[in-house]
Amino acid sequence: GEIVNRNVDQSRPDQVALRFDEAVLLLDHTFRLAGDGTNAMDGPLKFSIKTANLSVPGGSRLSVASGEVGLPAFSVRTGGGRTEVSTEGSVRLTGVAGEPAGAGAGGGASFAASDIQTEAKGIRLALESGGTDLSGAVNVTASALQLEALQAGAPAPVKIAADQAALALANLAVKTGGGQSSVEASGKADVDELSAELPATGEKPAAEAKAGQLHVELREIAARVAEANEWRITFDAAVDAFAAAVGGGEVAKASLGKITLAGGHADQAMRISGDELSLAGVAVDLTRAPLPKPAAEETPAPAAGAGGEPGGAPTSAANGPKFALGRFTLADPAKASFTHGSVSPPIRIAAEIKT
C-alpha cells in the first residue's frame, strides 16, 4: 500500500522538530506467522521525502531538498529472542545542509553537498539480548561537498571543498555486547579536486592547498571500544597534482606532481609510520623571508601534582605522536628557490635536490 503525508510540522519546544512538504511510503510486503512463535516479513520498501528540515535539542540541524530510499529486498525475522534484518538498496539525498550543535555561537561547523548517495549490499543485522551484529558492504558518494569551521575570534572560517568524495567499505563487521564494541572493515577512499583555505589570523598570513586527486587504499580498519579503546589503520595513499601557497604565494608556494605513501600505519598510540614515501615533480619557492616569530614567553614550571606525568613531572615529548619512515625517494630532482627581496639587490638562491 501507499502512505502519504503532506505539510507536516512536528515542531515542539525542547524536542526533536521535523517539518517536510511531502513524504510517501510504499510497501508491498508478505507477513507470515508460524506456530512456533517465529514471524517473518518480506518485500520491497520505497520512501521519498521533499523539503525536509530536522533539528534536535542542542542546536543540531539538517535539511534536504529531497530524499529517496529504495530497498528492493527487505526482510525481517523474529523469534526465540532474536531479530534478524537483511536488506540491500540505496539512499539518495539532494540539497543537503547541516550544522552540528554549537554552530554559529562564535564558532562551530557546517557542511553542505548537492548530492549524497549511499548504496548498501548484503546488509545483515542480528539483534538479541547478548548484543548486536551488523555486516555487509557500504558505498557513500558526495558531490559538491563543502565543509566550514569557524573558530572564536577568527575573521573567516576554515573551508574545505571537493568536487566529489567517495568512501567504499567492504567486509564491514560491527559487533556490540559484553560491555564492548568492535568495528572491522577494508575499502578505499577517493576525493577529486580537493581544496582547503585557512584565513589570515594576527601575524599569520592566509594559506591554501589544492590536490587534483586523493586516493587511499584502506587495507585494514579495526577498532574496539571497551575499558581500553584500541584502533588501527593500515593503508596506501597517493595524491596527484598538489599545490600550496602561503600569503597568496608571496610568502611561499609549492607544487608536487605526485605523492605516494606505501605501507602506511596508524594506531591509538599515535604511532604513524610508512614503508616508503615517494615524491615526484617537487618545486618549492620562498619569495621572502619567513615572518618573525613572536617573542618567546617564559613558561612557569608546573606546580606539584598539576598536569603532566603522575607525581607532577612534566609531560615528555615521548607521549606525543611517533613518526617512522622506512624509505624516502625523489622520483626526479626537486627544485627549490629562495628570494630575499628586502635587500638591494635582491638575493636569489636556486637548487636541485636528488636522492
mmCIF file of C-alpha atoms in Angstrom:
data_model
loop_
_atom_site.group_PDB
_atom_site.id
_atom_site.type_symbol
_atom_site.label_atom_id
_atom_site.label_comp_id
_atom_site.label_asym_id
_atom_site.label_seq_id
_atom_site.Cartn_x
_atom_site.Cartn_y
_atom_site.Cartn_z
ATOM 1 C CA GLY A 1 0.000 0.000 0.000
ATOM 2 C CA GLU A 2 0.889 3.691 -0.106
ATOM 3 C CA ILE A 3 1.002 6.128 2.813
ATOM 4 C CA VAL A 4 1.237 9.863 2.006
ATOM 5 C CA ASN A 5 1.774 12.744 4.442
ATOM 6 C CA ARG A 6 1.862 16.392 3.336
ATOM 7 C CA ASN A 7 2.737 19.686 5.009
ATOM 8 C CA VAL A 8 3.794 18.063 8.285
ATOM 9 C CA ASP A 9 5.145 20.198 11.142
ATOM 10 C CA GLN A 10 6.117 18.283 14.273
ATOM 11 C CA SER A 11 7.966 21.183 15.933
ATOM 12 C CA ARG A 12 7.881 21.048 19.721
ATOM 13 C CA PRO A 13 9.966 23.041 22.222
ATOM 14 C CA ASP A 14 12.943 21.129 23.656
ATOM 15 C CA GLN A 15 12.182 18.099 21.475
ATOM 16 C CA VAL A 16 13.081 16.785 18.056
ATOM 17 C CA ALA A 17 11.487 19.024 15.427
ATOM 18 C CA LEU A 18 10.635 17.731 11.932
ATOM 19 C CA ARG A 19 8.992 19.597 9.081
ATOM 20 C CA PHE A 20 8.506 18.444 5.492
ATOM 21 C CA ASP A 21 6.341 19.211 2.471
ATOM 22 C CA GLU A 22 5.594 15.625 1.458
ATOM 23 C CA ALA A 23 6.554 12.073 2.438
ATOM 24 C CA VAL A 24 5.480 8.906 0.624
ATOM 25 C CA LEU A 25 5.945 5.333 1.888
ATOM 26 C CA LEU A 26 5.317 2.392 -0.481
ATOM 27 C CA LEU A 27 5.044 -1.119 0.966
ATOM 28 C CA ASP A 28 4.364 -4.448 -0.719
ATOM 29 C CA HIS A 29 5.136 -6.986 1.990
ATOM 30 C CA THR A 30 4.144 -10.505 2.888
ATOM 31 C CA PHE A 31 3.679 -11.383 6.568
ATOM 32 C CA ARG A 32 3.942 -14.923 7.924
ATOM 33 C CA LEU A 33 3.134 -16.020 11.478
ATOM 34 C CA ALA A 34 4.367 -19.531 12.339
ATOM 35 C CA GLY A 35 3.018 -21.755 15.080
ATOM 36 C CA ASP A 36 6.396 -21.924 16.798
ATOM 37 C CA GLY A 37 6.278 -18.167 17.534
ATOM 38 C CA THR A 38 8.529 -17.016 14.710
ATOM 39 C CA ASN A 39 7.392 -14.185 12.450
ATOM 40 C CA ALA A 40 8.605 -13.081 9.006
ATOM 41 C CA MET A 41 8.084 -10.071 6.771
ATOM 42 C CA ASP A 42 9.404 -9.857 3.187
ATOM 43 C CA GLY A 43 9.052 -7.391 0.348
ATOM 44 C CA PRO A 44 10.324 -4.165 -1.189
ATOM 45 C CA LEU A 45 10.245 -0.785 0.520
ATOM 46 C CA LYS A 46 10.316 2.690 -1.007
ATOM 47 C CA PHE A 47 10.279 6.012 0.791
ATOM 48 C CA SER A 48 10.589 9.576 -0.509
ATOM 49 C CA ILE A 49 10.536 12.978 1.156
ATOM 50 C CA LYS A 50 10.593 16.576 -0.088
ATOM 51 C CA THR A 51 11.848 19.772 1.538
ATOM 52 C CA ALA A 52 12.597 18.321 4.967
ATOM 53 C CA ASN A 53 14.102 20.093 7.982
ATOM 54 C CA LEU A 54 15.179 18.304 11.145
ATOM 55 C CA SER A 55 16.501 19.858 14.364
ATOM 56 C CA VAL A 56 17.293 18.316 17.734
ATOM 57 C CA PRO A 57 17.819 19.802 21.206
ATOM 58 C CA GLY A 58 21.278 21.302 21.464
ATOM 59 C CA GLY A 59 21.176 23.051 18.108
ATOM 60 C CA SER A 60 21.986 20.342 15.554
ATOM 61 C CA ARG A 61 20.142 20.863 12.264
ATOM 62 C CA LEU A 62 19.800 19.023 8.960
ATOM 63 C CA SER A 63 17.891 19.984 5.829
ATOM 64 C CA VAL A 64 17.418 18.180 2.499
ATOM 65 C CA ALA A 65 15.692 19.299 -0.677
ATOM 66 C CA SER A 66 14.666 15.715 -1.432
ATOM 67 C CA GLY A 67 15.392 12.185 -0.277
ATOM 68 C CA GLU A 68 14.715 8.729 -1.680
ATOM 69 C CA VAL A 69 15.145 5.315 -0.067
ATOM 70 C CA GLY A 70 14.850 2.253 -2.278
ATOM 71 C CA LEU A 71 15.132 -1.229 -0.776
ATOM 72 C CA PRO A 72 14.117 -3.819 -3.398
ATOM 73 C CA ALA A 73 14.779 -6.603 -0.887
ATOM 74 C CA PHE A 74 13.843 -6.099 2.764
ATOM 75 C CA SER A 75 13.107 -8.891 5.224
ATOM 76 C CA VAL A 76 12.652 -9.201 8.979
ATOM 77 C CA ARG A 77 12.663 -12.419 11.015
ATOM 78 C CA THR A 78 11.770 -12.569 14.724
ATOM 79 C CA GLY A 79 11.591 -15.423 17.195
ATOM 80 C CA GLY A 80 13.399 -17.038 20.074
ATOM 81 C CA GLY A 81 14.505 -13.664 21.471
ATOM 82 C CA ARG A 82 16.317 -12.830 18.228
ATOM 83 C CA THR A 83 15.536 -10.418 15.390
ATOM 84 C CA GLU A 84 17.249 -10.633 12.013
ATOM 85 C CA VAL A 85 17.044 -7.957 9.312
ATOM 86 C CA SER A 86 18.501 -8.333 5.827
ATOM 87 C CA THR A 87 18.385 -5.808 3.005
ATOM 88 C CA GLU A 88 20.165 -4.062 0.170
ATOM 89 C CA GLY A 89 19.406 -0.905 -1.758
ATOM 90 C CA SER A 90 20.198 2.776 -1.917
ATOM 91 C CA VAL A 91 19.569 6.113 -0.228
ATOM 92 C CA ARG A 92 19.888 9.373 -2.139
ATOM 93 C CA LEU A 93 19.705 12.895 -0.683
ATOM 94 C CA THR A 94 19.865 16.149 -2.653
ATOM 95 C CA GLY A 95 20.394 19.714 -1.462
ATOM 96 C CA VAL A 96 21.895 18.617 1.856
ATOM 97 C CA ALA A 97 22.963 21.137 4.512
ATOM 98 C CA GLY A 98 23.689 20.638 8.192
ATOM 99 C CA GLU A 99 25.090 22.186 11.338
ATOM 100 C CA PRO A 100 26.165 20.317 14.470
ATOM 101 C CA ALA A 101 25.343 21.642 17.918
ATOM 102 C CA GLY A 102 27.162 24.878 18.774
ATOM 103 C CA ALA A 103 27.446 26.215 15.207
ATOM 104 C CA GLY A 104 27.033 29.964 14.964
ATOM 105 C CA ALA A 105 27.815 30.708 18.629
ATOM 106 C CA GLY A 106 31.210 32.323 17.977
ATOM 107 C CA GLY A 107 32.405 29.075 16.448
ATOM 108 C CA GLY A 108 31.136 25.802 15.082
ATOM 109 C CA ALA A 109 30.980 23.994 11.784
ATOM 110 C CA SER A 110 28.653 23.397 8.857
ATOM 111 C CA PHE A 111 28.541 21.138 5.821
ATOM 112 C CA ALA A 112 26.693 21.051 2.512
ATOM 113 C CA ALA A 113 26.502 18.788 -0.535
ATOM 114 C CA SER A 114 24.484 18.890 -3.726
ATOM 115 C CA ASP A 115 24.011 15.122 -3.683
ATOM 116 C CA ILE A 116 24.809 12.264 -1.272
ATOM 117 C CA GLN A 117 24.186 8.702 -2.387
ATOM 118 C CA THR A 118 24.602 5.554 -0.293
ATOM 119 C CA GLU A 119 24.494 2.033 -1.697
ATOM 120 C CA ALA A 120 24.308 -0.975 0.594
ATOM 121 C CA LYS A 121 24.806 -4.606 -0.364
ATOM 122 C CA GLY A 122 24.365 -7.777 1.650
ATOM 123 C CA ILE A 123 23.377 -5.971 4.852
ATOM 124 C CA ARG A 124 22.685 -8.358 7.731
ATOM 125 C CA LEU A 125 21.625 -7.166 11.179
ATOM 126 C CA ALA A 126 21.082 -9.523 14.121
ATOM 127 C CA LEU A 127 19.646 -8.265 17.425
ATOM 128 C CA GLU A 128 19.425 -10.300 20.607
ATOM 129 C CA SER A 129 19.875 -9.795 24.327
ATOM 130 C CA GLY A 130 23.590 -10.630 24.210
ATOM 131 C CA GLY A 131 24.447 -7.976 21.626
ATOM 132 C CA THR A 132 24.187 -6.828 18.034
ATOM 133 C CA ASP A 133 25.947 -7.968 14.836
ATOM 134 C CA LEU A 134 25.985 -5.969 11.603
ATOM 135 C CA SER A 135 27.737 -6.971 8.368
ATOM 136 C CA GLY A 136 27.751 -6.014 4.693
ATOM 137 C CA ALA A 137 29.228 -3.532 2.251
ATOM 138 C CA VAL A 138 28.528 0.216 2.015
ATOM 139 C CA ASN A 139 29.470 2.816 -0.616
ATOM 140 C CA VAL A 140 28.916 6.549 0.020
ATOM 141 C CA THR A 141 29.454 9.272 -2.592
ATOM 142 C CA ALA A 142 29.035 13.019 -2.033
ATOM 143 C CA SER A 143 29.121 15.663 -4.793
ATOM 144 C CA ALA A 144 29.959 19.379 -4.425
ATOM 145 C CA LEU A 145 30.954 18.819 -0.809
ATOM 146 C CA GLN A 146 31.702 21.874 1.350
ATOM 147 C CA LEU A 147 32.833 21.986 4.978
ATOM 148 C CA GLU A 148 33.327 25.143 7.028
ATOM 149 C CA ALA A 149 34.625 25.545 10.584
ATOM 150 C CA LEU A 150 34.680 28.906 12.353
ATOM 151 C CA GLN A 151 36.760 29.358 15.478
ATOM 152 C CA ALA A 152 36.007 32.072 18.021
ATOM 153 C CA GLY A 153 37.825 35.292 17.127
ATOM 154 C CA ALA A 154 38.737 34.196 13.599
ATOM 155 C CA PRO A 155 37.778 36.653 10.801
ATOM 156 C CA ALA A 156 36.677 33.874 8.446
ATOM 157 C CA PRO A 157 36.066 30.123 8.606
ATOM 158 C CA VAL A 158 38.393 27.341 7.556
ATOM 159 C CA LYS A 159 36.996 25.992 4.282
ATOM 160 C CA ILE A 160 37.364 22.534 2.768
ATOM 161 C CA ALA A 161 35.732 21.631 -0.551
ATOM 162 C CA ALA A 162 35.718 18.733 -3.013
ATOM 163 C CA ASP A 163 34.041 18.148 -6.352
ATOM 164 C CA GLN A 164 33.393 14.557 -5.281
ATOM 165 C CA ALA A 165 34.260 12.379 -2.285
ATOM 166 C CA ALA A 166 33.637 8.629 -2.147
ATOM 167 C CA LEU A 167 34.090 6.011 0.566
ATOM 168 C CA ALA A 168 33.646 2.301 -0.156
ATOM 169 C CA LEU A 169 33.747 -0.159 2.752
ATOM 170 C CA ALA A 170 33.784 -3.903 2.126
ATOM 171 C CA ASN A 171 33.779 -6.732 4.661
ATOM 172 C CA LEU A 172 32.165 -4.420 7.196
ATOM 173 C CA ALA A 173 31.565 -6.086 10.564
ATOM 174 C CA VAL A 174 30.212 -4.276 13.626
ATOM 175 C CA LYS A 175 29.630 -6.093 16.911
ATOM 176 C CA THR A 176 28.364 -4.924 20.294
ATOM 177 C CA GLY A 177 27.858 -6.829 23.523
ATOM 178 C CA GLY A 178 29.597 -7.821 26.685
ATOM 179 C CA GLY A 179 30.431 -4.212 27.529
ATOM 180 C CA GLN A 180 32.419 -3.603 24.356
ATOM 181 C CA SER A 181 32.005 -2.787 20.673
ATOM 182 C CA SER A 182 34.186 -3.571 17.676
ATOM 183 C CA VAL A 183 34.417 -2.499 14.032
ATOM 184 C CA GLU A 184 36.342 -4.166 11.221
ATOM 185 C CA ALA A 185 36.413 -3.232 7.533
ATOM 186 C CA SER A 186 38.540 -2.670 4.458
ATOM 187 C CA GLY A 187 37.945 -0.466 1.461
ATOM 188 C CA LYS A 188 39.049 2.711 -0.271
ATOM 189 C CA ALA A 189 38.503 6.467 -0.275
ATOM 190 C CA ASP A 190 38.725 8.815 -3.263
ATOM 191 C CA VAL A 191 38.487 12.598 -3.390
ATOM 192 C CA ASP A 192 38.531 14.671 -6.587
ATOM 193 C CA GLU A 193 39.551 18.343 -6.750
ATOM 194 C CA LEU A 194 40.159 18.761 -3.029
ATOM 195 C CA SER A 195 40.882 22.253 -1.692
ATOM 196 C CA ALA A 196 41.424 23.874 1.707
ATOM 197 C CA GLU A 197 41.605 27.529 2.775
ATOM 198 C CA LEU A 198 42.902 28.857 6.100
ATOM 199 C CA PRO A 199 42.194 32.539 6.850
ATOM 200 C CA ALA A 200 44.847 35.011 7.991
ATOM 201 C CA THR A 201 44.914 35.424 11.773
ATOM 202 C CA GLY A 202 47.020 38.032 13.517
ATOM 203 C CA GLU A 203 50.527 37.947 12.026
ATOM 204 C CA LYS A 204 49.901 34.622 10.291
ATOM 205 C CA PRO A 205 49.096 35.004 6.574
ATOM 206 C CA ALA A 206 46.337 33.112 4.813
ATOM 207 C CA ALA A 207 47.166 29.702 3.375
ATOM 208 C CA GLU A 208 45.576 27.458 0.782
ATOM 209 C CA ALA A 209 46.176 23.992 -0.656
ATOM 210 C CA LYS A 210 44.745 22.021 -3.574
ATOM 211 C CA ALA A 211 45.008 18.469 -4.883
ATOM 212 C CA GLY A 212 43.703 17.088 -8.147
ATOM 213 C CA GLN A 213 43.014 13.669 -6.653
ATOM 214 C CA LEU A 214 43.465 11.823 -3.367
ATOM 215 C CA HIS A 215 43.273 8.026 -3.267
ATOM 216 C CA VAL A 216 43.585 5.938 -0.097
ATOM 217 C CA GLU A 217 43.524 2.140 -0.165
ATOM 218 C CA LEU A 218 42.235 1.119 3.261
ATOM 219 C CA ARG A 219 43.760 -2.306 3.695
ATOM 220 C CA GLU A 220 42.552 -2.714 7.281
ATOM 221 C CA ILE A 221 40.357 -0.747 9.653
ATOM 222 C CA ALA A 222 39.929 -2.152 13.149
ATOM 223 C CA ALA A 223 38.610 -0.561 16.339
ATOM 224 C CA ARG A 224 37.494 -1.805 19.737
ATOM 225 C CA VAL A 225 35.660 0.307 22.304
ATOM 226 C CA ALA A 226 35.993 -1.096 25.807
ATOM 227 C CA GLU A 227 37.717 -0.117 29.050
ATOM 228 C CA ALA A 228 40.852 0.488 26.966
ATOM 229 C CA ASN A 229 39.975 1.765 23.494
ATOM 230 C CA GLU A 230 42.046 0.475 20.593
ATOM 231 C CA TRP A 231 42.151 1.246 16.870
ATOM 232 C CA ARG A 232 44.494 0.768 13.933
ATOM 233 C CA ILE A 233 44.521 1.535 10.217
ATOM 234 C CA THR A 234 46.842 0.185 7.529
ATOM 235 C CA PHE A 235 46.747 1.941 4.174
ATOM 236 C CA ASP A 236 48.427 3.068 0.966
ATOM 237 C CA ALA A 237 47.880 6.631 -0.225
ATOM 238 C CA ALA A 238 48.532 8.727 -3.329
ATOM 239 C CA VAL A 239 47.997 12.426 -4.060
ATOM 240 C CA ASP A 240 48.126 13.855 -7.602
ATOM 241 C CA ALA A 241 48.712 17.485 -8.641
ATOM 242 C CA PHE A 242 49.251 19.008 -5.185
ATOM 243 C CA ALA A 243 49.820 22.761 -4.774
ATOM 244 C CA ALA A 244 50.027 25.006 -1.724
ATOM 245 C CA ALA A 245 50.559 28.720 -1.131
ATOM 246 C CA VAL A 246 51.068 30.965 1.892
ATOM 247 C CA GLY A 247 50.111 34.613 1.704
ATOM 248 C CA GLY A 248 48.778 34.192 -1.802
ATOM 249 C CA GLY A 249 52.186 32.888 -2.878
ATOM 250 C CA GLU A 250 54.048 35.989 -1.653
ATOM 251 C CA VAL A 251 55.482 34.151 1.352
ATOM 252 C CA ALA A 252 55.857 30.651 -0.072
ATOM 253 C CA LYS A 253 54.421 28.300 -2.641
ATOM 254 C CA ALA A 254 54.987 24.664 -3.508
ATOM 255 C CA SER A 255 53.792 22.099 -6.028
ATOM 256 C CA LEU A 256 54.182 18.358 -6.333
ATOM 257 C CA GLY A 257 53.210 16.220 -9.291
ATOM 258 C CA LYS A 258 52.603 13.121 -7.159
ATOM 259 C CA ILE A 259 52.943 11.984 -3.542
ATOM 260 C CA THR A 260 52.883 8.247 -2.815
ATOM 261 C CA LEU A 261 52.950 6.570 0.584
ATOM 262 C CA ALA A 262 53.173 2.761 0.705
ATOM 263 C CA GLY A 263 52.670 0.638 3.805
ATOM 264 C CA GLY A 264 51.087 3.342 5.976
ATOM 265 C CA HIS A 265 50.063 2.507 9.546
ATOM 266 C CA ALA A 266 48.432 4.468 12.380
ATOM 267 C CA ASP A 267 47.041 3.389 15.761
ATOM 268 C CA GLN A 268 45.614 4.652 19.050
ATOM 269 C CA ALA A 269 49.112 5.190 20.492
ATOM 270 C CA MET A 270 49.647 7.813 17.754
ATOM 271 C CA ARG A 271 52.294 5.694 16.088
ATOM 272 C CA ILE A 272 52.305 6.830 12.459
ATOM 273 C CA SER A 273 54.611 5.082 10.018
ATOM 274 C CA GLY A 274 55.139 4.206 6.372
ATOM 275 C CA ASP A 275 57.311 1.792 4.441
ATOM 276 C CA GLU A 276 58.127 4.222 1.639
ATOM 277 C CA LEU A 277 57.362 7.852 0.779
ATOM 278 C CA SER A 278 57.977 8.961 -2.812
ATOM 279 C CA LEU A 279 57.688 12.490 -4.237
ATOM 280 C CA ALA A 280 57.667 13.496 -7.907
ATOM 281 C CA GLY A 281 57.663 16.895 -9.610
ATOM 282 C CA VAL A 282 58.675 18.845 -6.472
ATOM 283 C CA ALA A 283 59.028 22.632 -6.754
ATOM 284 C CA VAL A 284 59.320 24.930 -3.721
ATOM 285 C CA ASP A 285 59.633 28.729 -3.890
ATOM 286 C CA LEU A 286 60.141 31.009 -0.890
ATOM 287 C CA THR A 287 59.648 34.527 -2.125
ATOM 288 C CA ARG A 288 60.576 36.437 1.012
ATOM 289 C CA ALA A 289 61.998 35.848 4.476
ATOM 290 C CA PRO A 290 59.683 33.962 6.834
ATOM 291 C CA LEU A 291 57.630 36.073 9.207
ATOM 292 C CA PRO A 292 59.376 36.817 12.517
ATOM 293 C CA LYS A 293 58.453 34.564 15.366
ATOM 294 C CA PRO A 294 56.709 36.149 18.354
ATOM 295 C CA ALA A 295 58.903 36.686 21.361
ATOM 296 C CA ALA A 296 59.021 33.579 23.489
ATOM 297 C CA GLU A 297 57.247 33.901 26.793
ATOM 298 C CA GLU A 298 58.692 32.371 29.881
ATOM 299 C CA THR A 299 56.574 29.444 30.981
ATOM 300 C CA PRO A 300 56.448 28.829 34.731
ATOM 301 C CA ALA A 301 57.229 25.362 35.974
ATOM 302 C CA PRO A 302 54.092 23.328 36.665
ATOM 303 C CA ALA A 303 53.002 23.129 40.248
ATOM 304 C CA ALA A 304 53.482 19.854 42.029
ATOM 305 C CA GLY A 305 50.767 17.432 41.031
ATOM 306 C CA ALA A 306 49.306 19.788 38.399
ATOM 307 C CA GLY A 307 49.167 18.253 34.919
ATOM 308 C CA GLY A 308 52.000 16.406 33.261
ATOM 309 C CA GLU A 309 53.026 12.953 34.356
ATOM 310 C CA PRO A 310 51.880 11.332 37.613
ATOM 311 C CA GLY A 311 53.621 12.949 40.563
ATOM 312 C CA GLY A 312 53.800 16.365 38.893
ATOM 313 C CA ALA A 313 56.577 15.590 36.382
ATOM 314 C CA PRO A 314 56.158 17.494 33.097
ATOM 315 C CA THR A 315 54.801 15.574 30.155
ATOM 316 C CA SER A 316 57.609 14.316 27.902
ATOM 317 C CA ALA A 317 57.645 14.524 24.099
ATOM 318 C CA ALA A 318 57.583 10.733 24.064
ATOM 319 C CA ASN A 319 53.845 10.955 24.827
ATOM 320 C CA GLY A 320 53.161 12.781 21.543
ATOM 321 C CA PRO A 321 52.878 11.326 18.032
ATOM 322 C CA LYS A 322 55.683 8.992 16.944
ATOM 323 C CA PHE A 323 56.671 9.025 13.265
ATOM 324 C CA ALA A 324 58.699 6.426 11.402
ATOM 325 C CA LEU A 325 59.564 6.095 7.715
ATOM 326 C CA GLY A 326 61.375 3.187 6.118
ATOM 327 C CA ARG A 327 62.471 4.839 2.854
ATOM 328 C CA PHE A 328 62.247 8.252 1.192
ATOM 329 C CA THR A 329 62.787 8.849 -2.533
ATOM 330 C CA LEU A 330 62.530 11.667 -5.060
ATOM 331 C CA ALA A 331 61.340 10.291 -8.391
ATOM 332 C CA ASP A 332 63.052 13.228 -10.123
ATOM 333 C CA PRO A 333 65.182 16.189 -8.948
ATOM 334 C CA ALA A 334 63.371 18.573 -6.617
ATOM 335 C CA LYS A 335 63.650 22.266 -7.431
ATOM 336 C CA ALA A 336 63.885 24.831 -4.635
ATOM 337 C CA SER A 337 64.395 28.594 -4.713
ATOM 338 C CA PHE A 338 64.597 31.387 -2.154
ATOM 339 C CA THR A 339 64.296 35.118 -2.852
ATOM 340 C CA HIS A 340 65.104 37.778 -0.241
ATOM 341 C CA GLY A 341 63.525 40.960 -1.563
ATOM 342 C CA SER A 342 64.095 43.200 1.479
ATOM 343 C CA VAL A 343 67.692 43.939 0.449
ATOM 344 C CA SER A 344 69.081 45.614 -2.675
ATOM 345 C CA PRO A 345 69.912 43.967 -4.915
ATOM 346 C CA PRO A 346 67.597 41.057 -4.052
ATOM 347 C CA ILE A 347 69.195 37.750 -3.146
ATOM 348 C CA ARG A 348 68.007 34.672 -5.036
ATOM 349 C CA ILE A 349 69.179 31.126 -4.393
ATOM 350 C CA ALA A 350 68.133 28.139 -6.516
ATOM 351 C CA ALA A 351 68.991 24.459 -6.066
ATOM 352 C CA GLU A 352 68.164 20.999 -7.331
ATOM 353 C CA ILE A 353 67.989 18.105 -4.858
ATOM 354 C CA LYS A 354 68.428 14.473 -5.842
ATOM 355 C CA THR A 355 68.230 11.198 -3.936
#
